[in-house]
N, CA, C and O atoms as CSV, one atom per row, in Angstrom:
chain,resi,resn,atom,element,x,y,z
A,1,MET,N,N,203.028,84.353,128.635
A,1,MET,CA,C,201.787,83.867,128.112
A,1,MET,C,C,200.788,85.014,127.998
A,1,MET,O,O,200.777,85.938,128.812
A,2,ALA,N,N,199.964,84.930,126.984
A,2,ALA,CA,C,198.982,85.979,126.768
A,2,ALA,C,C,197.864,85.871,127.801
A,2,ALA,O,O,197.449,84.780,128.192
A,3,SER,N,N,197.403,87.018,128.219
A,3,SER,CA,C,196.343,87.018,129.231
A,3,SER,C,C,194.967,87.007,128.558
A,3,SER,O,O,194.818,87.379,127.394
A,4,PHE,N,N,194.009,86.586,129.299
A,4,PHE,CA,C,192.629,86.521,128.809
A,4,PHE,C,C,192.095,87.920,128.531
A,4,PHE,O,O,191.363,88.119,127.562
A,5,THR,N,N,192.457,88.904,129.377
A,5,THR,CA,C,191.978,90.277,129.170
A,5,THR,C,C,192.598,90.875,127.900
A,5,THR,O,O,191.951,91.649,127.194
A,6,GLY,N,N,193.839,90.516,127.621
A,6,GLY,CA,C,194.469,90.986,126.381
A,6,GLY,C,C,193.754,90.442,125.155
A,6,GLY,O,O,193.562,91.151,124.167
A,7,PHE,N,N,193.365,89.179,125.229
A,7,PHE,CA,C,192.628,88.546,124.139
A,7,PHE,C,C,191.281,89.221,123.928
A,7,PHE,O,O,190.891,89.494,122.793
A,8,ILE,N,N,190.569,89.491,125.023
A,8,ILE,CA,C,189.256,90.146,124.939
A,8,ILE,C,C,189.409,91.556,124.377
A,8,ILE,O,O,188.602,91.998,123.560
A,9,LYS,N,N,190.452,92.258,124.820
A,9,LYS,CA,C,190.705,93.618,124.337
A,9,LYS,C,C,190.965,93.602,122.828
A,9,LYS,O,O,190.421,94.429,122.097
A,10,THR,N,N,191.791,92.669,122.364
A,10,THR,CA,C,192.095,92.551,120.935
A,10,THR,C,C,190.833,92.209,120.149
A,10,THR,O,O,190.580,92.791,119.094
A,11,LEU,N,N,190.061,91.292,120.647
A,11,LEU,CA,C,188.809,90.915,120.002
A,11,LEU,C,C,187.855,92.107,119.927
A,11,LEU,O,O,187.205,92.315,118.903
A,12,PHE,N,N,187.769,92.878,120.988
A,12,PHE,CA,C,186.923,94.071,121.016
A,12,PHE,C,C,187.375,95.084,119.963
A,12,PHE,O,O,186.549,95.654,119.250
A,13,TYR,N,N,188.692,95.307,119.869
A,13,TYR,CA,C,189.214,96.257,118.884
A,13,TYR,C,C,188.962,95.784,117.452
A,13,TYR,O,O,188.653,96.594,116.577
A,14,LEU,N,N,189.091,94.493,117.211
A,14,LEU,CA,C,188.806,93.962,115.883
A,14,LEU,C,C,187.336,94.156,115.512
A,14,LEU,O,O,187.026,94.563,114.393
A,15,ILE,N,N,186.455,93.872,116.426
A,15,ILE,CA,C,185.019,94.051,116.159
A,15,ILE,C,C,184.697,95.525,115.971
A,15,ILE,O,O,183.925,95.888,115.083
A,16,LEU,N,N,185.289,96.376,116.808
A,16,LEU,CA,C,185.077,97.822,116.686
A,16,LEU,C,C,185.578,98.332,115.339
A,16,LEU,O,O,184.898,99.116,114.677
A,17,PHE,N,N,186.759,97.891,114.934
A,17,PHE,CA,C,187.317,98.291,113.645
A,17,PHE,C,C,186.423,97.821,112.499
A,17,PHE,O,O,186.191,98.568,111.549
A,18,TYR,N,N,185.921,96.590,112.582
A,18,TYR,CA,C,185.052,96.048,111.537
A,18,TYR,C,C,183.795,96.902,111.366
A,18,TYR,O,O,183.441,97.270,110.245
A,19,TYR,N,N,183.122,97.217,112.471
A,19,TYR,CA,C,181.888,98.001,112.370
A,19,TYR,C,C,182.157,99.448,111.974
A,19,TYR,O,O,181.348,100.054,111.272
A,20,ALA,N,N,183.281,100.012,112.412
A,20,ALA,CA,C,183.637,101.377,112.005
A,20,ALA,C,C,183.917,101.410,110.506
A,20,ALA,O,O,183.486,102.329,109.809
A,21,PHE,N,N,184.634,100.413,110.017
A,21,PHE,CA,C,184.934,100.331,108.583
A,21,PHE,C,C,183.651,100.164,107.778
A,21,PHE,O,O,183.473,100.803,106.741
A,22,LYS,N,N,182.772,99.314,108.253
A,22,LYS,CA,C,181.496,99.075,107.580
A,22,LYS,C,C,180.657,100.364,107.529
A,22,LYS,O,O,180.055,100.679,106.503
A,23,PHE,N,N,180.627,101.091,108.632
A,23,PHE,CA,C,179.871,102.347,108.692
A,23,PHE,C,C,180.466,103.395,107.749
A,23,PHE,O,O,179.735,104.072,107.027
A,24,LEU,N,N,181.787,103.524,107.758
A,24,LEU,CA,C,182.442,104.503,106.887
A,24,LEU,C,C,182.258,104.153,105.405
A,24,LEU,O,O,182.104,105.045,104.571
A,25,MET,N,N,182.275,102.881,105.087
A,25,MET,CA,C,182.069,102.478,103.687
A,25,MET,C,C,180.665,102.823,103.217
A,25,MET,O,O,180.474,103.200,102.060
A,26,ARG,N,N,179.685,102.701,104.096
A,26,ARG,CA,C,178.326,103.089,103.712
A,26,ARG,C,C,178.237,104.580,103.432
A,26,ARG,O,O,177.454,105.007,102.583
A,27,LEU,N,N,179.027,105.370,104.134
A,27,LEU,CA,C,179.025,106.812,103.902
A,27,LEU,C,C,179.848,107.189,102.677
A,27,LEU,O,O,179.444,108.053,101.899
A,28,LEU,N,N,180.997,106.546,102.504
A,28,LEU,CA,C,181.925,106.953,101.454
A,28,LEU,C,C,181.709,106.236,100.124
A,28,LEU,O,O,182.115,106.758,99.085
A,29,ALA,N,N,181.095,105.076,100.121
A,29,ALA,CA,C,180.930,104.305,98.888
A,29,ALA,C,C,180.193,105.078,97.790
A,29,ALA,O,O,180.654,105.071,96.649
A,30,PRO,N,N,179.070,105.744,98.083
A,30,PRO,CA,C,178.405,106.489,97.002
A,30,PRO,C,C,179.294,107.595,96.426
A,30,PRO,O,O,179.291,107.826,95.217
A,31,PHE,N,N,180.037,108.264,97.269
A,31,PHE,CA,C,180.938,109.318,96.803
A,31,PHE,C,C,182.042,108.729,95.921
A,31,PHE,O,O,182.349,109.278,94.862
A,32,LEU,N,N,182.632,107.624,96.352
A,32,LEU,CA,C,183.705,106.999,95.583
A,32,LEU,C,C,183.186,106.457,94.247
A,32,LEU,O,O,183.861,106.566,93.224
A,33,MET,N,N,181.994,105.878,94.266
A,33,MET,CA,C,181.411,105.358,93.023
A,33,MET,C,C,181.093,106.488,92.049
A,33,MET,O,O,181.328,106.361,90.847
A,34,ARG,N,N,180.560,107.585,92.564
A,34,ARG,CA,C,180.243,108.727,91.718
A,34,ARG,C,C,181.511,109.289,91.085
A,34,ARG,O,O,181.525,109.645,89.907
A,35,LYS,N,N,182.565,109.362,91.874
A,35,LYS,CA,C,183.835,109.883,91.371
A,35,LYS,C,C,184.400,108.963,90.284
A,35,LYS,O,O,184.916,109.441,89.273
A,36,ALA,N,N,184.306,107.661,90.487
A,36,ALA,CA,C,184.788,106.703,89.492
A,36,ALA,C,C,183.964,106.799,88.209
A,36,ALA,O,O,184.516,106.734,87.111
A,37,MET,N,N,182.654,106.953,88.344
A,37,MET,CA,C,181.792,107.074,87.160
A,37,MET,C,C,182.092,108.353,86.385
A,37,MET,O,O,182.121,108.342,85.154
A,38,ASP,N,N,182.314,109.454,87.102
A,38,ASP,CA,C,182.653,110.714,86.438
A,38,ASP,C,C,183.962,110.581,85.668
A,38,ASP,O,O,184.087,111.094,84.556
A,39,LYS,N,N,184.924,109.901,86.252
A,39,LYS,CA,C,186.219,109.712,85.601
A,39,LYS,C,C,186.047,108.867,84.334
A,39,LYS,O,O,186.649,109.164,83.302
A,40,MET,N,N,185.228,107.815,84.414
A,40,MET,CA,C,184.992,106.974,83.238
A,40,MET,C,C,184.259,107.757,82.151
A,40,MET,O,O,184.561,107.609,80.967
A,41,GLN,N,N,183.300,108.587,82.549
A,41,GLN,CA,C,182.571,109.386,81.566
A,41,GLN,C,C,183.502,110.357,80.851
A,41,GLN,O,O,183.411,110.529,79.636
A,42,GLU,N,N,184.391,110.986,81.600
A,42,GLU,CA,C,185.348,111.910,80.993
A,42,GLU,C,C,186.247,111.184,79.996
A,42,GLU,O,O,186.515,111.688,78.905
A,43,LYS,N,N,186.708,109.995,80.381
A,43,LYS,CA,C,187.588,109.230,79.513
A,43,LYS,C,C,186.861,108.823,78.237
A,43,LYS,O,O,187.430,108.888,77.148
A,44,MET,N,N,185.593,108.401,78.370
A,44,MET,CA,C,184.821,107.993,77.197
A,44,MET,C,C,184.524,109.185,76.289
A,44,MET,O,O,184.567,109.065,75.065
A,45,ALA,N,N,184.223,110.329,76.891
A,45,ALA,CA,C,183.962,111.535,76.090
A,45,ALA,C,C,185.223,111.950,75.340
A,45,ALA,O,O,185.154,112.368,74.185
A,46,GLN,N,N,186.354,111.836,75.986
A,46,GLN,CA,C,187.620,112.190,75.344
A,46,GLN,C,C,187.902,111.239,74.174
A,46,GLN,O,O,188.337,111.680,73.111
A,47,GLN,N,N,187.660,109.961,74.360
A,47,GLN,CA,C,187.872,109.006,73.280
A,47,GLN,C,C,186.922,109.271,72.116
A,47,GLN,O,O,187.319,109.195,70.953
A,48,MET,N,N,185.664,109.585,72.435
A,48,MET,CA,C,184.697,109.867,71.388
A,48,MET,C,C,185.102,111.121,70.607
A,48,MET,O,O,184.968,111.175,69.385
A,49,HIS,N,N,185.596,112.121,71.329
A,49,HIS,CA,C,186.047,113.355,70.680
A,49,HIS,C,C,187.220,113.070,69.746
A,49,HIS,O,O,187.276,113.602,68.638
A,50,GLN,N,N,188.149,112.236,70.188
A,50,GLN,CA,C,189.296,111.884,69.345
A,50,GLN,C,C,188.844,111.124,68.106
A,50,GLN,O,O,189.362,111.356,67.013
A,51,GLN,N,N,187.886,110.223,68.265
A,51,GLN,CA,C,187.386,109.464,67.118
A,51,GLN,C,C,186.680,110.381,66.126
A,51,GLN,O,O,186.823,110.215,64.915
A,52,GLN,N,N,185.924,111.342,66.633
A,52,GLN,CA,C,185.243,112.281,65.743
A,52,GLN,C,C,186.252,113.119,64.978
A,52,GLN,O,O,186.061,113.389,63.793
A,53,GLN,N,N,187.330,113.534,65.643
A,53,GLN,CA,C,188.362,114.308,64.955
A,53,GLN,C,C,189.016,113.474,63.862
A,53,GLN,O,O,189.251,113.976,62.763
A,54,ARG,N,N,189.315,112.198,64.149
A,54,ARG,CA,C,189.914,111.327,63.141
A,54,ARG,C,C,188.958,111.142,61.967
A,54,ARG,O,O,189.374,111.164,60.808
A,55,TYR,N,N,187.686,110.962,62.273
A,55,TYR,CA,C,186.701,110.757,61.216
A,55,TYR,C,C,186.603,112.004,60.333
A,55,TYR,O,O,186.542,111.901,59.108
A,56,GLN,N,N,186.588,113.170,60.958
A,56,GLN,CA,C,186.491,114.409,60.190
A,56,GLN,C,C,187.734,114.611,59.333
A,56,GLN,O,O,187.633,115.089,58.203
A,57,GLN,N,N,188.897,114.255,59.852
A,57,GLN,CA,C,190.123,114.395,59.069
A,57,GLN,C,C,190.100,113.442,57.882
A,57,GLN,O,O,190.532,113.806,56.788
A,58,ASN,N,N,189.606,112.242,58.084
A,58,ASN,CA,C,189.566,111.260,56.998
A,58,ASN,C,C,188.475,111.567,55.989
A,58,ASN,O,O,188.631,111.249,54.811
A,59,SER,N,N,187.370,112.178,56.414
A,59,SER,CA,C,186.259,112.416,55.494
A,59,SER,C,C,186.513,113.602,54.575
A,59,SER,O,O,185.881,113.691,53.522
A,60,TYR,N,N,187.409,114.511,54.928
A,60,TYR,CA,C,187.673,115.675,54.084
A,60,TYR,C,C,188.758,115.419,53.054
A,60,TYR,O,O,189.073,116.324,52.281
A,61,GLN,N,N,189.330,114.261,53.007
A,61,GLN,CA,C,190.323,113.946,52.000
A,61,GLN,C,C,189.628,113.763,50.662
A,61,GLN,O,O,188.466,113.363,50.590
A,62,GLU,N,N,190.369,114.067,49.603
A,62,GLU,CA,C,189.790,113.916,48.279
A,62,GLU,C,C,189.527,112.446,48.005
A,62,GLU,O,O,190.347,111.588,48.331
A,63,PRO,N,N,188.390,112.163,47.410
A,63,PRO,CA,C,188.108,110.757,47.118
A,63,PRO,C,C,189.098,110.216,46.093
A,63,PRO,O,O,189.477,110.910,45.149
A,64,VAL,N,N,189.493,109.012,46.286
A,64,VAL,CA,C,190.451,108.377,45.387
A,64,VAL,C,C,189.701,107.889,44.159
A,64,VAL,O,O,188.693,107.190,44.261
A,65,LYS,N,N,190.216,108.274,42.996
A,65,LYS,CA,C,189.573,107.842,41.759
A,65,LYS,C,C,189.981,106.400,41.486
A,65,LYS,O,O,191.159,106.052,41.568
A,66,PRO,N,N,189.003,105.569,41.163
A,66,PRO,CA,C,189.366,104.180,40.886
A,66,PRO,C,C,190.158,104.105,39.588
A,66,PRO,O,O,189.703,104.557,38.537
A,67,SER,N,N,191.320,103.539,39.677
A,67,SER,CA,C,192.156,103.430,38.486
A,67,SER,C,C,191.815,102.138,37.756
A,67,SER,O,O,191.428,101.141,38.365
A,68,MET,N,N,191.963,102.180,36.479
A,68,MET,CA,C,191.689,101.004,35.662
A,68,MET,C,C,192.802,99.990,35.929
A,68,MET,O,O,193.983,100.328,35.852
A,69,PRO,N,N,192.432,98.773,36.236
A,69,PRO,CA,C,193.477,97.780,36.494
A,69,PRO,C,C,194.246,97.475,35.215
A,69,PRO,O,O,193.673,97.338,34.134
A,70,LYS,N,N,195.546,97.374,35.372
A,70,LYS,CA,C,196.386,97.090,34.215
A,70,LYS,C,C,196.224,95.623,33.840
A,70,LYS,O,O,196.106,94.749,34.698
A,71,GLU,N,N,196.222,95.387,32.562
A,71,GLU,CA,C,196.078,94.022,32.087
A,71,GLU,C,C,197.383,93.276,32.349
A,71,GLU,O,O,198.470,93.747,32.014
A,72,LYS,N,N,197.246,92.126,32.945
A,72,LYS,CA,C,198.433,91.333,33.255
A,72,LYS,C,C,198.929,90.661,31.980
A,72,LYS,O,O,198.166,90.311,31.080
A,73,LYS,N,N,200.217,90.505,31.956
A,73,LYS,CA,C,200.822,89.860,30.809
A,73,LYS,C,C,200.465,88.375,30.847
A,73,LYS,O,O,200.668,87.702,31.857
A,74,LYS,N,N,199.936,87.880,29.739
A,74,LYS,CA,C,199.552,86.482,29.677
A,74,LYS,C,C,200.802,85.650,29.432
A,74,LYS,O,O,201.537,85.844,28.464
A,75,VAL,N,N,201.004,84.735,30.335
A,75,VAL,CA,C,202.200,83.910,30.247
A,75,VAL,C,C,201.899,82.610,29.514
A,75,VAL,O,O,202.703,82.146,28.705
A,76,GLY,N,N,200.773,82.042,29.790
A,76,GLY,CA,C,200.453,80.765,29.158
A,76,GLY,C,C,198.981,80.487,29.256
A,76,GLY,O,O,198.185,81.354,29.616
A,77,GLU,N,N,198.629,79.263,28.932
A,77,GLU,CA,C,197.242,78.862,28.943
A,77,GLU,C,C,196.953,78.140,30.257
A,77,GLU,O,O,197.776,77.366,30.745
A,78,TYR,N,N,195.775,78.402,30.822
A,78,TYR,CA,C,195.399,77.762,32.080
A,78,TYR,C,C,194.789,76.413,31.770
A,78,TYR,O,O,193.871,76.311,30.956
A,79,ILE,N,N,195.292,75.388,32.409
A,79,ILE,CA,C,194.779,74.042,32.195
A,79,ILE,C,C,194.154,73.567,33.491
A,79,ILE,O,O,194.767,73.630,34.557
A,80,ASP,N,N,192.921,73.089,33.382
A,80,ASP,CA,C,192.198,72.593,34.545
A,80,ASP,C,C,192.310,71.069,34.561
A,80,ASP,O,O,191.811,70.390,33.664
A,81,TYR,N,N,192.972,70.543,35.593
A,81,TYR,CA,C,193.143,69.103,35.705
A,81,TYR,C,C,192.004,68.521,36.502
A,81,TYR,O,O,191.579,69.098,37.503
A,82,GLU,N,N,191.515,67.400,36.073
A,82,GLU,CA,C,190.480,66.686,36.799
A,82,GLU,C,C,191.076,65.407,37.347
A,82,GLU,O,O,191.942,64.787,36.730
A,83,GLU,N,N,190.599,65.026,38.511
A,83,GLU,CA,C,191.097,63.815,39.147
A,83,GLU,C,C,190.439,62.605,38.512
A,83,GLU,O,O,189.217,62.552,38.374
A,84,VAL,N,N,191.237,61.653,38.135
A,84,VAL,CA,C,190.730,60.438,37.500
A,84,VAL,C,C,190.802,59.303,38.512
A,84,VAL,O,O,191.812,59.116,39.190
A,85,GLN,N,N,189.714,58.552,38.599
A,85,GLN,CA,C,189.704,57.447,39.567
A,85,GLN,C,C,189.723,56.121,38.889
A,85,GLN,O,O,189.717,55.087,39.556
């Protein structure tokens, strides 16, 4: 059977771990958030750079001259039917 002192010891360690974790998170959270933000900024800058390169590649192509549409061969006469009630 578990002893009362063992239970108190376990409870003490859990509380100690909780407060130590809480204290460390207050110290490390700003650093971790800053690092995550820097990583996101780098990724966004890289994407923007890639988009600018694509845009520049597409903008230097020769403009396409609009071609005159070919006249379609007339097959028959169009008849508009109206509904009779």
